XYZ file of C-alpha atoms in Angstrom:
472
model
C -4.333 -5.446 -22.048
C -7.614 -6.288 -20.310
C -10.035 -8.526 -22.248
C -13.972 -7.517 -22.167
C -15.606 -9.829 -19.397
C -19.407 -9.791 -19.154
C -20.208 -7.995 -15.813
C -22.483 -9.040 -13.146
C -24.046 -7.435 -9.801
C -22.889 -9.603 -7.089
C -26.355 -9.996 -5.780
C -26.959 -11.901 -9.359
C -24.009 -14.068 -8.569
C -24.719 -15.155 -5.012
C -28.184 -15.512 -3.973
C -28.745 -16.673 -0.738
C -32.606 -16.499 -0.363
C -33.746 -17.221 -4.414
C -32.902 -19.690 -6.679
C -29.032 -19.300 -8.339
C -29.376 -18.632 -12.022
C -26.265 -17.294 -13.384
C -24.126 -19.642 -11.079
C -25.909 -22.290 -10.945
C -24.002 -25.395 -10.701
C -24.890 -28.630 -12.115
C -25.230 -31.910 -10.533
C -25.379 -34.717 -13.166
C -26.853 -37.808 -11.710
C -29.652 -35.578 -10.413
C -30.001 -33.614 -12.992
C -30.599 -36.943 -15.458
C -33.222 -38.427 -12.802
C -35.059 -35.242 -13.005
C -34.657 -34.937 -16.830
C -36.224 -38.528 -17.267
C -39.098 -37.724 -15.006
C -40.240 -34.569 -16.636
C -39.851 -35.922 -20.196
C -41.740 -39.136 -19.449
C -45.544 -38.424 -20.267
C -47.839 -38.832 -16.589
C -45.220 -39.319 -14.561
C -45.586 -37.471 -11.149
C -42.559 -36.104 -9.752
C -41.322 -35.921 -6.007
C -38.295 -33.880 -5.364
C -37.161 -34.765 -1.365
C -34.270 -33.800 0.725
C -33.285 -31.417 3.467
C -33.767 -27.397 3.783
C -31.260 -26.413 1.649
C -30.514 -29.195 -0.610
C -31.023 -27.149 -3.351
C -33.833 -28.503 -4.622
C -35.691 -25.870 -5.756
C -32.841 -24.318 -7.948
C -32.541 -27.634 -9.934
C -35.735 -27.915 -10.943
C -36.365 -24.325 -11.760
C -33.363 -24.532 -13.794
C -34.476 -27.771 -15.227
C -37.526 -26.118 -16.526
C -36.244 -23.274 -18.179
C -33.517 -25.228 -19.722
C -36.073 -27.745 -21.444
C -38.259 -24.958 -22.292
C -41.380 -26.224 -19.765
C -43.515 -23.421 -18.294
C -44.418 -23.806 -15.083
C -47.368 -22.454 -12.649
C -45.970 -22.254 -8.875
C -47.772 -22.626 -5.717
C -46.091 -22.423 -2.227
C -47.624 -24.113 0.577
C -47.946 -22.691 3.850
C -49.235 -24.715 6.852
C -53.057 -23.498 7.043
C -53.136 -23.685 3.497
C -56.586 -25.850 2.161
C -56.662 -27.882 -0.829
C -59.622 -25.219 -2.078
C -56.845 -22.620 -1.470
C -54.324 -24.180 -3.904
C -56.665 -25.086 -6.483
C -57.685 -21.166 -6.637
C -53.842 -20.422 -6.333
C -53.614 -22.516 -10.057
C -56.506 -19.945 -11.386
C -55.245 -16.931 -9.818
C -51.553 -17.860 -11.273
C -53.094 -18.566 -14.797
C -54.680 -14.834 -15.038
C -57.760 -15.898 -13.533
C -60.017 -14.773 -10.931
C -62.144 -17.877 -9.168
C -65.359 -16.623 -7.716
C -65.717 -18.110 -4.178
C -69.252 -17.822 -3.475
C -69.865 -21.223 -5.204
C -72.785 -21.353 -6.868
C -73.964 -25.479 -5.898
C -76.383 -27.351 -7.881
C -80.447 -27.834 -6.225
C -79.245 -31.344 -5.557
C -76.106 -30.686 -3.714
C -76.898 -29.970 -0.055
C -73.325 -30.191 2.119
C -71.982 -26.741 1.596
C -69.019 -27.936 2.589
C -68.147 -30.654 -0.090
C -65.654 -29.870 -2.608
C -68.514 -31.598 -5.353
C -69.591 -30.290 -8.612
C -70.289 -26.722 -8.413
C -70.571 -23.308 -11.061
C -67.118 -21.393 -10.964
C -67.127 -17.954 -12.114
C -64.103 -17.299 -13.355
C -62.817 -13.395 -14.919
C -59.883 -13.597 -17.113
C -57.612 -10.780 -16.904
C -57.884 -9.352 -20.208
C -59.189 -6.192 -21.285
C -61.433 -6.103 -24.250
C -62.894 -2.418 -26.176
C -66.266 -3.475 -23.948
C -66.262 -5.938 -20.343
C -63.684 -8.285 -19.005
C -63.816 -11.485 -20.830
C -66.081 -14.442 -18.420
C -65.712 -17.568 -18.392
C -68.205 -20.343 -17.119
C -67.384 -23.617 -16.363
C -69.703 -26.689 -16.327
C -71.380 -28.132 -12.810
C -70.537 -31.668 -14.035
C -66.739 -30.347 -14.195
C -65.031 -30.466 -10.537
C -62.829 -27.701 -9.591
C -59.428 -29.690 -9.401
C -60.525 -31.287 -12.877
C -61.426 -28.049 -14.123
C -57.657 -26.594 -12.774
C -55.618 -29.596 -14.780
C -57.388 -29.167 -17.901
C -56.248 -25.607 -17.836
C -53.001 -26.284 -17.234
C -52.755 -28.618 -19.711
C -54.023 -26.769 -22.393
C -51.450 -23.871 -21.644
C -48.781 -26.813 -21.914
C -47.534 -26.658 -18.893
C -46.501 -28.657 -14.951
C -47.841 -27.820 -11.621
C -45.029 -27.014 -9.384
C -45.948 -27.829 -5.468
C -43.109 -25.911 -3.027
C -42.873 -27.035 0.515
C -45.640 -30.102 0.257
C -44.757 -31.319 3.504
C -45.942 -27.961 5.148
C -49.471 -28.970 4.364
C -52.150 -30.902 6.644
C -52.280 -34.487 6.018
C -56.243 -34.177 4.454
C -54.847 -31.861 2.089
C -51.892 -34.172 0.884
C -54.054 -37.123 0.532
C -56.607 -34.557 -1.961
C -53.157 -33.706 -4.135
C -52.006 -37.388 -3.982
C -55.436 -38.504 -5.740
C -54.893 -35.495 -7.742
C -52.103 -36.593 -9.304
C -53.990 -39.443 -10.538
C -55.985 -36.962 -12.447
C -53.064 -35.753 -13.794
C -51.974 -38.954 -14.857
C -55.052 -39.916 -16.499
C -55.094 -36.510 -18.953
C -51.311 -36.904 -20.053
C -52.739 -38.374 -23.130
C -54.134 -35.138 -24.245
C -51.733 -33.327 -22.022
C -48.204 -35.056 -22.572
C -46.296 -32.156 -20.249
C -48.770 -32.015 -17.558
C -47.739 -33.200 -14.183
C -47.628 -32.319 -10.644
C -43.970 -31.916 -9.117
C -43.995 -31.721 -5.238
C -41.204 -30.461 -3.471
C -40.802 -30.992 -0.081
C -38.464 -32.451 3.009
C -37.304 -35.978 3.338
C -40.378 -37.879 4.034
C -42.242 -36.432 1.396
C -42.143 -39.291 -1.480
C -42.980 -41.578 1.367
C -46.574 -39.187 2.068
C -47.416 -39.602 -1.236
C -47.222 -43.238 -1.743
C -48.560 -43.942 2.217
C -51.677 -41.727 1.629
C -52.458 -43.465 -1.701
C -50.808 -47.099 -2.442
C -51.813 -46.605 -6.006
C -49.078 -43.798 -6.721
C -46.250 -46.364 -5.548
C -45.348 -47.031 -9.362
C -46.841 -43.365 -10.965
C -44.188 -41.232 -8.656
C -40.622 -40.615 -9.540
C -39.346 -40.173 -6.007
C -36.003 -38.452 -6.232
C -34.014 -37.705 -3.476
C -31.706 -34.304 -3.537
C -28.720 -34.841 -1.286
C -26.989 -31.752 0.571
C -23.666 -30.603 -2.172
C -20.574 -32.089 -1.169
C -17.664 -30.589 -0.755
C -16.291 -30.630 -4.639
C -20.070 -28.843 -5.378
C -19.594 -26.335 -2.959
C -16.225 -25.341 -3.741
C -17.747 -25.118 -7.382
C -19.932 -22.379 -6.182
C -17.516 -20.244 -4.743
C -14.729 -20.497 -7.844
C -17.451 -19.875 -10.644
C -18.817 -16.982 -8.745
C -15.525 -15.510 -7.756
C -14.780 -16.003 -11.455
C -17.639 -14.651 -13.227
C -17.006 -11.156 -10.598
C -13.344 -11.707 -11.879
C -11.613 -11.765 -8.036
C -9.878 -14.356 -6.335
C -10.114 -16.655 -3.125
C -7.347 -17.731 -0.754
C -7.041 -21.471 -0.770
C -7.508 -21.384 3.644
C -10.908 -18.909 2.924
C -12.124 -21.547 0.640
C -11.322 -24.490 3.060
C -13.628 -22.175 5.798
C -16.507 -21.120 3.662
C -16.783 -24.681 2.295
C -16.909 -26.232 5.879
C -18.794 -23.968 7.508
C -21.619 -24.260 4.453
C -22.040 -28.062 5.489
C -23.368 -28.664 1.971
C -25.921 -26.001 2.193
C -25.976 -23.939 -1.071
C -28.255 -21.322 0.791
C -25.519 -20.833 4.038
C -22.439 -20.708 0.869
C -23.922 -17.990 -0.851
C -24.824 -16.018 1.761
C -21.485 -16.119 3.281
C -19.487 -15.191 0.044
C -22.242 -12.012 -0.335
C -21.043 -11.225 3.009
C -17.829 -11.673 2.005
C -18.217 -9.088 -1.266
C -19.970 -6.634 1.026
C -16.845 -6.525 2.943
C -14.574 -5.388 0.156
C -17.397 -3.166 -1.264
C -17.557 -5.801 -4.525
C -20.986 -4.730 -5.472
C -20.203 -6.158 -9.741
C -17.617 -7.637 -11.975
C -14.134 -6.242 -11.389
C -13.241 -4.983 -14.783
C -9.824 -3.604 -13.617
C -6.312 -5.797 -14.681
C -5.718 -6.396 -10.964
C -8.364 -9.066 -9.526
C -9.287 -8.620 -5.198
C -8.575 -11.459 -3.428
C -11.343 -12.507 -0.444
C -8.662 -13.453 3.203
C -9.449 -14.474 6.292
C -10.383 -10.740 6.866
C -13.461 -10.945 4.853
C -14.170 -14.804 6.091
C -13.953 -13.557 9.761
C -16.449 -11.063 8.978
C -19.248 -12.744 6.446
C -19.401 -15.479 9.668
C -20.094 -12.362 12.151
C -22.338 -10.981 10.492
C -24.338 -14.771 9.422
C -24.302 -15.135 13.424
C -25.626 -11.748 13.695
C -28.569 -12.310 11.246
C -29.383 -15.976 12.735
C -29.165 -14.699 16.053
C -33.124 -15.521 16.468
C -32.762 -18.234 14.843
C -30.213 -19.904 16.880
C -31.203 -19.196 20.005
C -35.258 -20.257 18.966
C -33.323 -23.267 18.259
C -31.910 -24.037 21.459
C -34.549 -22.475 23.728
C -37.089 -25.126 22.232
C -34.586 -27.865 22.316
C -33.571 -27.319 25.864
C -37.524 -27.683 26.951
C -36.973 -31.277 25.910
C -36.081 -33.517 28.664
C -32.271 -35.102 28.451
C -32.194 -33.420 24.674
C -28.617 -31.661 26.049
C -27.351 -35.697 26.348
C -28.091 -35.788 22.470
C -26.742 -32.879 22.010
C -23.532 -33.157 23.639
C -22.291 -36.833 21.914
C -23.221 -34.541 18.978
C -20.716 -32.049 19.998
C -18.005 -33.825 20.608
C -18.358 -36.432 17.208
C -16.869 -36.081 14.161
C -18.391 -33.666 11.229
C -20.233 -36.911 9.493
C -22.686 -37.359 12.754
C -23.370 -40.210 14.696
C -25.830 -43.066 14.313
C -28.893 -43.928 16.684
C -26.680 -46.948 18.480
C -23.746 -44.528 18.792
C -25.577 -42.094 20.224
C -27.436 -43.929 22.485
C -23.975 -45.932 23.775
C -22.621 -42.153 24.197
C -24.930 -41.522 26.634
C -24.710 -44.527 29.036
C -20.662 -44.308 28.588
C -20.670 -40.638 29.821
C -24.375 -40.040 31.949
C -24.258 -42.579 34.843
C -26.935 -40.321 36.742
C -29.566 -40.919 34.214
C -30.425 -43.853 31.762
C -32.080 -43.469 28.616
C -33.935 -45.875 27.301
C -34.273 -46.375 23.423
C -38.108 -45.534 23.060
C -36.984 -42.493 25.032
C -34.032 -41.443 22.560
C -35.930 -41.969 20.120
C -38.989 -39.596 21.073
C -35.940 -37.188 21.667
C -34.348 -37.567 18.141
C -37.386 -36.933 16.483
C -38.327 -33.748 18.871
C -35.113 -32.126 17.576
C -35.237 -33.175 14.192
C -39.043 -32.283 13.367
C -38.910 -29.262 11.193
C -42.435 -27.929 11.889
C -40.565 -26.691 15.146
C -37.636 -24.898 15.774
C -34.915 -27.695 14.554
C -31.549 -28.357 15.471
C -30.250 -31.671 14.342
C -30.884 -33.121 10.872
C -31.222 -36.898 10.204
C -29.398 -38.082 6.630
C -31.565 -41.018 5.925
C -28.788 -41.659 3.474
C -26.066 -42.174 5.853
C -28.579 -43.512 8.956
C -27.148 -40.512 11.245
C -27.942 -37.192 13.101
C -25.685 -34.525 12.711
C -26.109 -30.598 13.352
C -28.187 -28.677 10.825
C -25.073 -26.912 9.928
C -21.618 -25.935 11.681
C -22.737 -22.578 13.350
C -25.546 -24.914 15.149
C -22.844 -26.972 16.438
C -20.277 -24.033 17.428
C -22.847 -22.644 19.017
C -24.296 -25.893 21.002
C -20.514 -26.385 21.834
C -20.517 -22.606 23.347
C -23.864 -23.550 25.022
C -23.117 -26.556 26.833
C -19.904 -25.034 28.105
C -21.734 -22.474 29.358
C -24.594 -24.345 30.933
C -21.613 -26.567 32.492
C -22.972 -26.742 36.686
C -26.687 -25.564 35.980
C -28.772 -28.790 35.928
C -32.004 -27.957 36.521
C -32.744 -23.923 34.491
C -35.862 -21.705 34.156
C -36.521 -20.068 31.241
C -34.992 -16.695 32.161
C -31.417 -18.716 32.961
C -31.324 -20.425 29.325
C -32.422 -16.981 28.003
C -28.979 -15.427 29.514
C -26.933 -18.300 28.707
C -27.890 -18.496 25.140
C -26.970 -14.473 25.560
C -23.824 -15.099 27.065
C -22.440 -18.440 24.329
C -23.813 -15.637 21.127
C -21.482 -13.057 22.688
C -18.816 -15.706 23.526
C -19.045 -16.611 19.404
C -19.173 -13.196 18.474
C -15.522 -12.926 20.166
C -13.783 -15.550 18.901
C -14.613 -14.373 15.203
C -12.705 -11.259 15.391
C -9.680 -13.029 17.279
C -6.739 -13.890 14.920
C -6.238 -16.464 16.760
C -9.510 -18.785 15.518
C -9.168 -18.562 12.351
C -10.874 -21.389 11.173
C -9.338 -23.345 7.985
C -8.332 -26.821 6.664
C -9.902 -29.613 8.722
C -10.132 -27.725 12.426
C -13.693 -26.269 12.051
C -14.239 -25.435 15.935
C -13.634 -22.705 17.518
C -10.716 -22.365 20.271
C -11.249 -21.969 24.006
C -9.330 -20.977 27.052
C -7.772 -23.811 28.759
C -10.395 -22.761 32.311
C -13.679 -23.654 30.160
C -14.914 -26.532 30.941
C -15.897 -29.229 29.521
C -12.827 -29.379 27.216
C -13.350 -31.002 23.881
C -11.007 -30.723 20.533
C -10.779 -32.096 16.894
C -8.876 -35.003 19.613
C -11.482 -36.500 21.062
C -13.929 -35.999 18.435
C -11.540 -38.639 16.528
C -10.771 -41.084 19.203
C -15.070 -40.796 19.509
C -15.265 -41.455 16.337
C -13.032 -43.593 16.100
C -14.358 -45.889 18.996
C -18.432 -45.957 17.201
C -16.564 -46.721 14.239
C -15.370 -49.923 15.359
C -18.778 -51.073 17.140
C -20.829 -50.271 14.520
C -18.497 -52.455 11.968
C -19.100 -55.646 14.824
C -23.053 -55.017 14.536
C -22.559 -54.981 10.806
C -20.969 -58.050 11.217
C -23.247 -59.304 13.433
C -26.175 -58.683 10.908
């Protein structure tokens, strides 16, 4: 007889674009850094990593588990520091009047100095809205802690790094602030979350934050964390996985929790699984459903991807990078590797190191299109996730004879690998599992490249970089 299960709707299970809830998945050493930060009384907190990471969902979760209420503000590139501080008031259930009212003594308009605020609370009363006034001697930002103190709660900062530098150096002397009032406000602190050089901004743009900052780094999941994802949803929906399917969705995530989730929604949508299964016999997600979750991804990124690529290819000798990227293993390859790929296989053209590294950073620098990722971790570049790489793979074959291209010649090129992708995924014959992650071609493309060379490649950087370790 079938036990009562408590149901779900699969878009509560696996949320691609919000923060998981119901399966979230916990990751303990993180988890206990973050605890200790938020407990500790005028600590600031800086949560770093990649897009992705999953930083975002651990705090959140973090929060509501230690009962810490939290105002929000994301940051968008043309965003002012005046702009966030009203975002505080307008997220407390308070209107900030604009037209500042300066004092007689105050004469550049364009200060952020002492100044009236008008402020309307959102509550009605039996007669006018409630007002409240707030001191000239009292500056705005001081004016937005104390009210977020008193209400007991943190500051949470999304996407810092989007923000001009001017403004980051205003929040980084605002956290001193912050500091400063944790004695009458033991729970109030900012916590900035933003990409990997964001802990870094904060000390760099004031040097007395170096020992008020917990700077915590949020690695991309590994596999085990992934896999975790997919078996607690599948099991709180009550279906089943094939072992292979699990093997593809966990590679082709990359440690993304975003690109997992979005690929086992797919995946439900494909077997109309809209909720919990409450019948005896439990659905089990093939290669049928895996083929076409990735179709559909490729379909939806299709912008995306070939954004990526059209910027990237406007950088000179960035298709050098790319292609010892290619053809390495799935871990990446260092700066040294990379640059010894390219004077091993490009005898035309030298690079020189300043060069490479302009070039790196070009296709790394996620206030453009992006394709490559640096794990400061591991000291290496790697794709931003496997469908990057498939499709630079697709791409260079493609491009194999056309040196010099306009515009209009990428444009059909990047047409021509999406359709070539968009193939292979409903062909039997690339099904994807286990450790082969690529994609299989016809013996008459050219270049040829297989799981092969990418280990003998590997394989071969391995070994120098161990000498210059020695060396060292």
């Amino acid at each position: 007889m079938f036990e009562s299960i408590d149901e779900y709707k699969v878009e509560d299970i696996f949320t691609p674009t919000s923060p998981a809830r119901i399966n979230f998945i916990e990751r303990n050493i993180i988890n206990r850094r973050v605890q200790r930060a938020l407990k500790t009384p005028g600590m600031q907190v800086v949560l770093y990593g990649h897009s992705g990471s999953g930083k975002t969902t651990l705090l959140l979760n973090k929060l509501a588990r230690l009962d810490y209420p939290n105002v929000k503000t994301n940051c968008t590139e043309a965003m002012s520091f005046e702009s966030l501080i009203s975002d505080v008031f307008i997220k407390l259930n308070l209107v900030v009047d604009i037209s500042q009212t300066t004092t007689e003594s105050q004469v550049d308009n364009t200060s952020l100095g002492p100044k009236f605020l008008n402020l309307s609370k959102n509550e009605k009363t039996d007669t006018t809205t409630n007002r409240v006034k707030i001191s000239n001697l009292e500056a705005l930002e001081l004016s937005a802690a104390k009210l977020i103190g008193e209400k007991g709660m943190c500051w949470v900062i999304e996407d810092f790094h989007k923000l001009e530098d001017c403004v980051k150096k205003k929040l980084s002397q605002l956290m001193k602030v912050f500091m400063d009032l944790s004695d009458t406000y033991p729970k109030l602190k900012i916590i900035a979350l933003g990409a990997k050089n964001t802990a870094r901004e904060v000390v760099q743009l004031d040097s007395e934050m170096q020992n008020r900052v917990s700077e915590i780094y949020v690695p991309l999941m590994d596999n085990k964390e992934i896999e975790m994802i997919v078996n607690k949803g599948c099991g709180l929906l009550n279906i089943k996985i094939a072992k292979a399917t699990l093997e593809d969705v966990v590679k082709h995530s990359n440690g993304i929790a975003s690109i997992c989730h979005h690929l086992c929604l797919l995946m439900c949508e494909s077997s109309s699984i809209d909720g919990t299964d409450t019948s005896d016999s439990q659905y089990t997600l093939d290669f049928d459903e895996f083929n076409f979750a990735v179709s559909e991804y490729i379909e939806q990124e299709s912008d995306t991807l070939k954004s990526c690529f059209q910027s990237a290819m406007k950088i000179k000798n960035s298709y050098k990078v790319i292609q010892s990227l290619v053809e390495c293993n799935n871990e990446g390859l260092d700066f040294d590797q990379i640059y010894s790929y390219i004077h091993d296989n490009f005898d035309a053209v030298k690079i020189g190191k300043s060069e490479l590294n302009k070039i790196l950073s070009k296709l790394t620098d996620k206030t453009n299109s992006y394709v490559l990722i640096f794990d400061d971790k591991a000291d290496t570049f790697c794709f931003r996730d496997p469908f990057h790489k498939m499709f630079a793979g697709v791409f260079l074959r493609e491009k194999h004879g056309h040196q010099k291209m306009s515009a209009k010649k990428i444009d059909e090129i990047l047409n021509a690998a999406f359709s070539i992708i968009k193939k292979k995924y409903n062909s039997d014959e690339n099904r994807v599992s286990g450790d082969n992650i690529y994609l299989s071609y016809d013996s008459n493309e050219i270049p040829q490249w297989n799981t092969d060379d990418s280990d003998k490649l590997a394989a071969k950087y391995s070994k120098s970089k161990d000498s210059r370790m020695i060396d060292k």
